[in-house]
Short mmCIF file of C-alpha atoms and ligand atoms in Angstrom, two decimals:
data_model
loop_
_atom_site.label_atom_id
_atom_site.label_comp_id
_atom_site.label_asym_id
_atom_site.label_seq_id
_atom_site.Cartn_x
_atom_site.Cartn_y
_atom_site.Cartn_z
CA MET A 15 0.00 0.00 0.00
CA PHE A 16 2.60 2.53 1.05
CA GLU A 17 6.27 2.37 1.83
CA LEU A 18 8.66 3.46 4.56
CA ARG A 19 9.79 6.42 2.40
CA HIS A 20 6.20 7.79 2.54
CA ILE A 21 6.22 7.57 6.33
CA ILE A 22 9.59 9.34 6.47
CA LEU A 23 8.22 12.05 4.17
CA ILE A 24 5.11 12.75 6.26
CA GLU A 25 7.10 12.91 9.50
CA ALA A 26 9.58 15.34 7.89
CA VAL A 27 6.83 17.65 6.54
CA ASP A 28 5.17 17.70 9.97
CA ARG A 29 8.42 18.39 11.83
CA LEU A 30 9.79 21.00 9.40
CA GLY A 31 6.45 22.64 8.57
CA SER A 32 6.94 22.92 4.80
CA LEU A 33 7.34 20.79 1.68
CA LYS A 34 10.40 22.80 0.65
CA ARG A 35 12.33 22.20 3.87
CA ALA A 36 11.31 18.51 3.94
CA ALA A 37 12.52 18.11 0.34
CA GLN A 38 15.87 19.69 1.28
CA GLU A 39 16.36 17.40 4.28
CA LEU A 40 15.44 14.30 2.29
CA HIS A 41 17.65 15.32 -0.66
CA LEU A 42 14.67 15.34 -3.05
CA THR A 43 13.49 17.96 -5.51
CA GLN A 44 10.23 19.58 -4.44
CA SER A 45 8.45 18.06 -7.43
CA ALA A 46 9.73 14.56 -6.55
CA LEU A 47 8.42 15.04 -3.03
CA SER A 48 5.02 16.27 -4.29
CA HIS A 49 4.91 13.26 -6.60
CA GLN A 50 5.53 10.86 -3.67
CA LEU A 51 2.86 12.63 -1.66
CA LYS A 52 0.34 12.22 -4.48
CA GLN A 53 1.29 8.54 -4.79
CA LEU A 54 0.65 8.08 -1.10
CA GLU A 55 -2.70 9.88 -1.18
CA SER A 56 -3.87 7.87 -4.16
CA SER A 57 -2.73 4.54 -2.69
CA LEU A 58 -4.57 5.33 0.55
CA GLY A 59 -7.52 6.91 -1.24
CA ILE A 60 -7.56 9.88 1.16
CA LYS A 61 -6.21 13.43 1.31
CA ILE A 62 -3.35 13.86 3.81
CA PHE A 63 -3.11 17.64 3.50
CA HIS A 64 -5.30 20.48 2.33
CA ARG A 65 -4.03 23.93 1.45
CA VAL A 66 -5.38 27.07 3.17
CA ASN A 67 -3.91 30.43 2.07
CA ASN A 68 -1.04 28.59 0.39
CA GLN A 69 -0.23 26.77 3.64
CA LEU A 70 -0.35 23.01 4.21
CA HIS A 71 -2.67 21.68 6.91
CA PHE A 72 -3.27 18.04 7.85
CA THR A 73 -6.73 16.69 7.23
CA PRO A 74 -8.06 14.86 10.38
CA LEU A 75 -7.22 11.46 8.85
CA GLY A 76 -3.89 12.85 7.60
CA LYS A 77 -3.07 13.88 11.19
CA GLU A 78 -3.82 10.35 12.38
CA PHE A 79 -1.59 8.95 9.65
CA CYS A 80 1.17 11.36 10.70
CA GLU A 81 0.97 10.33 14.38
CA ALA A 82 1.08 6.64 13.44
CA SER A 83 4.06 7.37 11.15
CA LYS A 84 6.00 8.92 14.04
CA GLY A 85 5.40 5.79 16.16
CA ILE A 86 6.57 3.52 13.33
CA LEU A 87 9.70 5.60 12.74
CA GLU A 88 10.55 5.56 16.43
CA LYS A 89 10.40 1.74 16.38
CA VAL A 90 12.53 1.62 13.21
CA HIS A 91 15.17 3.84 14.87
CA GLN A 92 15.11 1.69 18.00
CA ILE A 93 15.86 -1.46 16.02
CA GLU A 94 18.57 0.37 14.01
CA ASP A 95 20.21 1.50 17.28
CA ARG A 96 19.97 -2.01 18.72
CA VAL A 97 21.60 -3.55 15.63
CA GLU A 98 24.41 -0.98 15.83
CA GLU A 99 24.87 -1.63 19.54
CA VAL A 100 25.15 -5.38 19.02
CA LYS A 101 27.50 -4.93 16.08
CA SER A 102 29.80 -2.62 17.97
CA ASN A 103 29.70 -4.45 21.30
CA GLU A 104 29.88 -8.06 20.43
CA MET A 105 31.34 -10.61 18.14
CA GLU A 106 28.55 -11.37 15.70
CA SER A 107 30.04 -14.75 14.92
CA TYR A 108 30.36 -15.80 18.58
CA ILE A 109 28.70 -19.20 18.43
CA HIS A 110 27.41 -19.35 22.03
CA GLY A 111 25.97 -15.84 22.05
CA TYR A 112 25.60 -13.63 25.14
CA SER A 113 22.31 -14.84 26.61
CA GLU A 114 21.45 -15.28 30.29
CA ILE A 115 21.52 -19.06 29.79
CA GLU A 116 25.06 -18.82 28.39
CA THR A 117 26.14 -16.59 31.29
CA GLN A 118 24.94 -19.24 33.73
CA ARG A 119 26.63 -21.98 31.69
CA LEU A 120 29.96 -20.12 31.83
CA TYR A 121 29.66 -19.85 35.63
CA ASP A 122 28.74 -23.55 35.95
CA GLN A 123 31.64 -24.49 33.68
CA ALA A 124 34.23 -22.42 35.56
CA HIS A 125 33.02 -23.62 38.95
CA SER A 126 32.81 -27.31 38.04
CA ILE A 127 36.33 -27.57 36.56
CA ALA A 128 38.14 -25.07 38.83
CA ASP A 129 40.05 -27.84 40.65
CA PHE A 130 41.34 -29.26 37.35
CA ILE A 131 42.43 -26.04 35.67
CA HIS A 132 43.14 -23.54 38.46
CA TRP A 133 45.07 -25.39 41.19
CA ASP A 134 48.23 -23.87 39.67
CA SER A 135 46.79 -20.49 38.51
CA ARG A 136 49.03 -18.55 40.90
CA TRP A 137 51.32 -15.60 40.22
CA GLU A 138 53.86 -13.77 42.38
CA GLU A 139 52.69 -10.96 44.66
CA GLY A 140 52.42 -7.53 43.08
CA SER A 141 51.91 -8.83 39.51
CA LEU A 142 49.77 -6.93 37.03
CA ILE A 143 47.78 -9.54 35.08
CA LEU A 144 45.76 -9.14 31.91
CA GLU A 145 42.79 -11.47 31.59
CA ALA A 146 42.00 -11.52 27.88
CA GLY A 147 38.38 -12.32 26.90
CA CYS A 148 37.17 -12.40 30.51
CA GLY A 149 33.48 -12.56 29.44
CA VAL A 150 31.12 -12.43 32.42
CA GLY A 151 34.00 -12.95 34.88
CA ALA A 152 33.52 -16.68 35.44
CA GLN A 153 37.29 -17.35 35.60
CA THR A 154 38.09 -13.87 36.97
CA LYS A 155 36.30 -14.49 40.23
CA ILE A 156 38.38 -17.64 40.81
CA ILE A 157 41.81 -16.35 39.83
CA ALA A 158 41.37 -12.92 41.45
CA ALA A 159 40.25 -14.49 44.75
CA GLN A 160 43.15 -16.97 44.59
CA ASN A 161 45.71 -14.19 43.98
CA PRO A 162 44.64 -11.34 46.28
CA GLN A 163 48.08 -9.66 46.10
CA CYS A 164 47.90 -9.32 42.29
CA GLU A 165 46.04 -6.71 40.23
CA PHE A 166 43.85 -7.95 37.35
CA VAL A 167 42.65 -6.13 34.26
CA GLY A 168 39.82 -8.06 32.58
CA VAL A 169 39.14 -7.15 28.96
CA ASP A 170 36.46 -8.27 26.54
CA ILE A 171 34.77 -7.03 23.37
CA SER A 172 31.29 -7.39 24.89
CA GLN A 173 30.29 -4.36 27.00
CA LYS A 174 27.29 -6.26 28.35
CA SER A 175 29.49 -9.13 29.59
CA LEU A 176 31.91 -6.67 31.21
CA GLU A 177 29.06 -5.03 33.13
CA ILE A 178 27.97 -8.43 34.45
CA ALA A 179 31.59 -9.25 35.39
CA ASP A 180 32.00 -5.91 37.15
CA GLN A 181 28.82 -6.40 39.19
CA LEU A 182 29.90 -9.93 40.12
CA THR A 183 33.34 -8.86 41.41
CA GLN A 184 31.76 -5.95 43.32
CA ASP A 185 29.25 -8.34 44.93
CA LEU A 186 32.15 -10.62 45.88
CA LYS A 187 34.12 -7.59 47.17
CA LEU A 188 37.09 -8.41 44.94
CA GLY A 189 38.93 -5.09 44.94
CA ASN A 190 41.85 -6.25 42.78
CA VAL A 191 40.05 -6.32 39.41
CA LYS A 192 39.03 -3.72 36.89
CA PHE A 193 37.38 -4.23 33.52
CA LEU A 194 37.89 -2.52 30.17
CA LYS A 195 36.32 -2.94 26.76
CA GLU A 196 39.07 -3.97 24.33
CA ASP A 197 39.42 -5.87 21.08
CA LEU A 198 42.12 -8.51 21.51
CA THR A 199 43.28 -8.03 17.93
CA HIS A 200 44.16 -4.35 18.62
CA LEU A 201 44.78 -3.71 22.30
CA SER A 202 45.19 -0.11 23.42
CA PHE A 203 47.96 -0.96 25.94
CA GLU A 204 51.62 -0.02 25.46
CA ASP A 205 54.21 -2.71 24.67
CA ASN A 206 55.55 -4.59 27.74
CA THR A 207 52.73 -3.50 30.12
CA PHE A 208 51.71 -6.70 31.92
CA ASP A 209 53.67 -9.11 34.10
CA HIS A 210 51.42 -12.00 33.04
CA VAL A 211 48.57 -12.74 30.64
CA PHE A 212 45.76 -15.24 31.18
CA LEU A 213 43.06 -16.39 28.77
CA CYS A 214 40.54 -19.19 28.89
CA PHE A 215 38.13 -20.50 26.21
CA VAL A 216 38.79 -17.57 23.87
CA LEU A 217 41.08 -18.80 21.08
CA GLU A 218 38.60 -21.55 20.11
CA HIS A 219 36.18 -18.81 18.95
CA VAL A 220 38.44 -16.52 16.94
CA LYS A 221 39.36 -16.49 13.26
CA SER A 222 43.06 -15.85 13.84
CA PRO A 223 44.36 -17.16 17.18
CA LEU A 224 47.91 -16.36 16.07
CA THR A 225 47.11 -12.63 15.62
CA ILE A 226 45.70 -12.52 19.15
CA LEU A 227 48.64 -14.41 20.65
CA GLN A 228 51.04 -11.99 18.92
CA GLU A 229 49.11 -9.01 20.30
CA LEU A 230 49.15 -10.53 23.81
CA ASN A 231 52.89 -11.18 23.44
CA ARG A 232 53.36 -7.50 22.56
CA VAL A 233 51.74 -6.22 25.77
CA LEU A 234 53.52 -8.81 27.95
CA LYS A 235 56.79 -7.80 29.68
CA PRO A 236 59.91 -9.79 28.70
CA HIS A 237 60.15 -12.95 30.89
CA GLY A 238 56.43 -12.60 31.72
CA THR A 239 54.20 -15.66 31.24
CA ILE A 240 51.11 -16.36 29.20
CA THR A 241 48.60 -18.95 30.42
CA VAL A 242 46.12 -20.29 27.86
CA ILE A 243 43.33 -22.77 28.61
CA GLU A 244 41.27 -24.37 25.86
CA GLY A 245 39.06 -27.41 25.39
CA ASP A 246 39.14 -29.96 22.59
CA HIS A 247 35.84 -31.56 21.60
CA GLY A 248 37.68 -34.40 19.86
CA SER A 249 38.68 -35.57 23.35
CA THR A 250 35.07 -36.38 24.26
CA TYR A 251 34.07 -39.97 24.93
CA SER A 252 31.47 -41.57 27.07
CA TYR A 253 29.75 -44.70 28.29
CA PRO A 254 27.35 -45.79 26.98
CA ASP A 255 28.90 -44.87 23.64
CA SER A 256 26.39 -43.49 21.15
CA LYS A 257 26.60 -42.53 17.50
CA ALA A 258 23.80 -39.97 17.99
CA ALA A 259 25.73 -38.29 20.84
CA ARG A 260 28.92 -38.20 18.76
CA GLU A 261 26.96 -36.61 15.92
CA VAL A 262 25.61 -33.72 18.02
CA VAL A 263 29.13 -33.03 19.31
CA GLN A 264 30.38 -33.07 15.72
CA ALA A 265 27.58 -30.63 14.76
CA GLN A 266 29.03 -28.18 17.29
CA VAL A 267 32.55 -28.68 15.87
CA THR A 268 31.29 -28.02 12.34
CA LEU A 269 29.24 -24.95 13.34
CA GLN A 270 32.18 -23.47 15.20
CA GLU A 271 34.40 -24.08 12.17
CA LYS A 272 31.84 -22.34 9.94
CA SER A 273 31.96 -19.26 12.16
CA GLY A 274 35.76 -19.20 11.92
CA GLY A 275 36.58 -20.96 15.22
CA ASN A 276 38.09 -24.30 16.14
CA ALA A 277 36.44 -26.49 18.80
CA ASN A 278 39.42 -28.86 18.66
CA ILE A 279 42.00 -26.18 19.40
CA GLY A 280 43.34 -27.73 22.63
CA ARG A 281 45.69 -30.05 20.74
CA ALA A 282 47.02 -27.04 18.75
CA LEU A 283 48.08 -24.93 21.75
CA TYR A 284 51.71 -26.05 21.65
CA PRO A 285 52.26 -25.27 17.94
CA LEU A 286 50.40 -21.95 18.27
CA LEU A 287 52.50 -20.80 21.24
CA LYS A 288 55.67 -21.96 19.47
CA LYS A 289 54.77 -20.14 16.26
CA THR A 290 54.13 -16.93 18.22
CA GLY A 291 57.69 -17.12 19.52
CA PHE A 292 57.12 -18.01 23.18
CA ALA A 293 59.81 -19.93 25.07
CA ASP A 294 59.65 -22.68 27.74
CA ILE A 295 56.25 -23.88 26.55
CA ASN A 296 54.56 -26.42 28.79
CA VAL A 297 51.15 -27.77 27.77
CA SER A 298 49.41 -30.08 30.21
CA PRO A 299 46.20 -32.03 29.52
CA ARG A 300 43.61 -31.67 32.28
CA GLN A 301 41.22 -34.55 31.95
CA VAL A 302 37.79 -34.37 33.52
CA TYR A 303 36.45 -37.86 34.12
CA VAL A 304 32.90 -38.12 35.46
CA ASP A 305 30.97 -41.09 36.83
CA ASP A 306 28.05 -41.30 39.26
CA SER A 307 30.38 -41.42 42.26
CA LYS A 308 31.05 -37.71 41.54
CA PRO A 309 27.58 -36.11 41.65
CA ALA A 310 28.91 -32.52 41.59
CA LEU A 311 30.68 -33.19 38.28
CA VAL A 312 27.69 -35.12 36.89
CA SER A 313 25.46 -32.06 37.26
CA GLY A 314 28.09 -29.29 37.07
CA PHE A 315 30.09 -30.62 34.13
CA THR A 316 28.33 -33.37 32.12
CA LEU A 317 24.87 -31.80 32.28
CA ASN A 318 25.19 -28.07 32.98
CA THR A 319 28.41 -27.40 31.08
CA PHE A 320 28.87 -29.85 28.23
CA THR A 321 25.34 -31.00 27.42
CA ALA A 322 24.01 -27.45 27.98
CA MET A 323 26.57 -26.16 25.46
CA ILE A 324 25.46 -28.69 22.83
CA LYS A 325 21.78 -27.93 23.55
CA GLY A 326 22.60 -24.25 22.94
CA ILE A 327 23.42 -24.89 19.27
CA SER A 328 20.38 -27.08 18.53
CA SER A 329 18.27 -24.47 16.69
CA GLU A 330 21.24 -23.34 14.58
CA ALA A 331 22.27 -26.91 13.68
CA ILE A 332 18.67 -27.80 12.74
CA ALA A 333 18.17 -24.54 10.81
CA GLN A 334 21.34 -25.24 8.84
CA LYS A 335 19.97 -28.74 8.10
CA MET A 336 23.01 -30.38 9.68
CA MET A 337 20.70 -32.74 11.58
CA SER A 338 16.98 -33.37 11.90
CA GLU A 339 15.28 -32.26 15.11
CA ASP A 340 14.66 -35.92 16.07
CA ALA A 341 18.31 -36.87 15.52
CA PHE A 342 19.41 -33.89 17.60
CA GLN A 343 17.06 -34.78 20.45
CA GLU A 344 18.32 -38.37 20.38
CA GLY A 345 21.92 -37.15 20.67
CA ILE A 346 21.00 -34.95 23.66
CA LYS A 347 19.11 -37.82 25.31
CA ASP A 348 22.18 -40.05 24.88
CA LEU A 349 24.49 -37.39 26.34
CA GLU A 350 22.13 -37.11 29.31
CA ARG A 351 22.18 -40.90 29.61
CA THR A 352 25.95 -40.75 30.31
CA ALA A 353 25.06 -38.70 33.42
CA ALA A 354 22.63 -41.33 34.72
CA GLY A 355 23.52 -44.31 36.93
CA GLY A 356 26.45 -46.33 35.55
CA GLY A 357 27.29 -43.80 32.83
CA THR A 358 30.67 -42.11 32.39
CA PHE A 359 31.82 -38.98 30.57
CA CYS A 360 35.32 -37.87 29.68
CA TYR A 361 36.68 -34.57 28.34
CA THR A 362 40.18 -33.11 28.21
CA PHE A 363 41.13 -29.45 28.60
CA PHE A 364 44.63 -28.23 27.73
CA LYS A 365 46.53 -25.64 29.76
CA GLY A 366 49.55 -24.04 28.13
CA ILE A 367 52.03 -21.87 30.03
CA ALA A 368 54.87 -20.14 28.18
CA VAL A 369 57.38 -17.33 28.66
CA LYS A 370 57.97 -14.19 26.59
CA ARG A 371 61.54 -14.20 25.28
C1 SAM B 2 33.57 -18.58 25.75
S1 SAM B 2 33.72 -16.95 26.31
C2 SAM B 2 34.86 -17.23 27.65
C3 SAM B 2 34.76 -16.20 28.70
C4 SAM B 2 35.66 -16.46 29.91
N1 SAM B 2 37.06 -16.46 29.56
C5 SAM B 2 35.28 -17.76 30.57
O1 SAM B 2 36.07 -18.72 30.52
O2 SAM B 2 34.18 -17.85 31.12
C6 SAM B 2 34.74 -16.15 25.08
C7 SAM B 2 34.89 -14.63 25.30
O3 SAM B 2 35.88 -14.12 24.42
C8 SAM B 2 35.45 -12.83 24.01
N2 SAM B 2 36.16 -12.47 22.77
C9 SAM B 2 36.20 -13.18 21.64
N3 SAM B 2 36.91 -12.50 20.71
C10 SAM B 2 37.32 -11.35 21.29
C11 SAM B 2 38.08 -10.24 20.83
N4 SAM B 2 38.54 -10.17 19.59
N5 SAM B 2 38.32 -9.24 21.69
C12 SAM B 2 37.85 -9.30 22.96
N6 SAM B 2 37.11 -10.32 23.44
C13 SAM B 2 36.85 -11.33 22.61
C14 SAM B 2 33.95 -13.00 23.83
O4 SAM B 2 33.29 -11.75 23.85
C15 SAM B 2 33.59 -13.87 25.02
O5 SAM B 2 33.24 -13.11 26.14
#
């Protein structure tokens, strides 16, 4: 019937009070604007304006149309602003997204595997430590509490995640952390700023892990250390074994690859650190083995971390026709089965520590 350009036109004429000024603002000739106005009136079958003493006045129905147009334009601007905000704040290709469910999953994940990955996350007193890609602060709260004599700077590209992290550390009264919005590919810090760098579950999501490692190496002081923790989905196995469960895990690997990441990056930590030029590289596998004698890991890791992560990609995997909905549900059911009596679940994280030359 009518188009967005007609709505924009009516709002501009109302706000600016004349056809001439509206035409100038919209970069139209006055005759083009009059033509659009006529088009609109004929498509609606009503008069929007009438002229009195050479001045434009809304007809009653025209006024109603104008008010409705303003409401529509406000909504259009809101969605434009929202799209811009998301584009500037967050990685569009980030496979897990930034939902409340994902925030909770990151907390469950960090908490459930803290003993495996953080027993040795300790640095000397007085160190200034950069946590790269801190997200909602799930690791921050553990490492900052464990190293009260160190100062932490948590950085992430997502402003929303940083606000959640900041609130969390305030609630926990952790006074040794501050948060900044930064892009890891172009950090604003000077060369040789930090004594140590820490990052966890970040490289698996990025297109060029090497670029980020080089940038982190730049801001690290000579002889400072980098600590990198990543998972590797290829290390997953379970009892009972199930083809359907293996297929949903593979769907996640494929989706992550499509968005430029690598869900099997754990095994590549050593070559990546070596290629960046780090010295004294030590990568240690941290295997999480779960059976029903470990109920905290059954719920915290098998169900709330790993299975929840796979559930999180279900709509995308189905939409991309990687699997049918039934096949996906079967895979999830079989993953959940490994958490029931007699089942076992195994996953290996990799922790790399290396020194800047
Ligand atoms: C899976 S989350 C991990 C968060 C946290 N390290 C943890 O273990 O809970 C990955 C984080 O890396 C961040 N990230 C990815 N690429 C980034 C970049 N180029 N610059 C800054 N942050 C980035 C994402 O915004 C996200 O918060």
